PDB file of C-alpha atoms in Angstrom:
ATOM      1  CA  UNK A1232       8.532  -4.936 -39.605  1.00 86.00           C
ATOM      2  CA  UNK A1233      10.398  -6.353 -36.618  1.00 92.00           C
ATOM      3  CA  UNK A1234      10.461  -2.323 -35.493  1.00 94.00           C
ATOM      4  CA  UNK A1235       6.982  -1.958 -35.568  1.00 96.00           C
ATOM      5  CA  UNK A1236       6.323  -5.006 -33.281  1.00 96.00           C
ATOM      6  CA  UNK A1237       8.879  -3.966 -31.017  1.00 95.00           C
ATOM      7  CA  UNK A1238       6.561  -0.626 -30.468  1.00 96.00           C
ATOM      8  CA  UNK A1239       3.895  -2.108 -30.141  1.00 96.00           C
ATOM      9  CA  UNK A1240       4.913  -4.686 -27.607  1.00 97.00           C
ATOM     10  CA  UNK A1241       6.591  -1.711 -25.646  1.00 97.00           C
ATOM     11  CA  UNK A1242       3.263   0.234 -25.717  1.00 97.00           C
ATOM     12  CA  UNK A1243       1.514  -2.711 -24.231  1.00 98.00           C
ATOM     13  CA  UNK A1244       4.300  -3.393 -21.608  1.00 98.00           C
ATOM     14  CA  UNK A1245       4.011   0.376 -20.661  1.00 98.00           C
ATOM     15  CA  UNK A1246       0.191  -0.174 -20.736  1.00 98.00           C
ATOM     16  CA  UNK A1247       0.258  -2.761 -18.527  1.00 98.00           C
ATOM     17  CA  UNK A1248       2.712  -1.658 -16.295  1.00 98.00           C
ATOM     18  CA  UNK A1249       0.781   1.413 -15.623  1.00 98.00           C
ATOM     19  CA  UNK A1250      -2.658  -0.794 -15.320  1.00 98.00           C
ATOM     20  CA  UNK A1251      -1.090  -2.899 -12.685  1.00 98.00           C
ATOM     21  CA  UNK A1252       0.381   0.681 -10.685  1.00 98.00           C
ATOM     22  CA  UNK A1253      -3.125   1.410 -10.410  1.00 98.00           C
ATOM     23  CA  UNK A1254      -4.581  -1.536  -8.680  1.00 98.00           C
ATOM     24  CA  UNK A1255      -1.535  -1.569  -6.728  1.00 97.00           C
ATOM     25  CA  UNK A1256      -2.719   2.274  -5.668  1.00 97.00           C
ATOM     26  CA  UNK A1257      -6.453   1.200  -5.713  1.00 96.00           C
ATOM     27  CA  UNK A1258      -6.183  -1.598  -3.458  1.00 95.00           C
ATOM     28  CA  UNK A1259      -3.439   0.017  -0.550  1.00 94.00           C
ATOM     29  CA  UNK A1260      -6.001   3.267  -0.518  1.00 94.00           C
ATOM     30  CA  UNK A1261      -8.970   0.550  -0.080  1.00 93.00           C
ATOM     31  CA  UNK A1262      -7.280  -1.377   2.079  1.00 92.00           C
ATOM     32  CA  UNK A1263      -5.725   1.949   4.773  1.00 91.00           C
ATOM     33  CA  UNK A1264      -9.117   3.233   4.415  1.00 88.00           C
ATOM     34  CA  UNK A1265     -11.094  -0.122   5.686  1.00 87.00           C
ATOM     35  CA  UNK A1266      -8.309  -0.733   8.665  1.00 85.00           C
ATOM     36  CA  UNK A1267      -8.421   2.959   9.624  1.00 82.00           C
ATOM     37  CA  UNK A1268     -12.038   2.886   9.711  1.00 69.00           C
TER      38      UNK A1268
END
């Protein structure tokens, strides 16, 4: 039981981390785009 929770928080954590990589990404492309234009 405690196994199977420990997955699935890890899965989340990984989802998450990866969400938050991505606005990171998003937001320094917006952001080099609007002060180089």
């Amino acid at each position: 039981m405690l196994n199977r929770i420990l997955e699935m928080l890890g899965i989340s954590v990984l989802v998450l981390a990866l969400s938050l990589s991505f606005i990171v990404a998003l937001c320094f492309s917006i952001g080099s785009f609007y002060f180089n234009g």
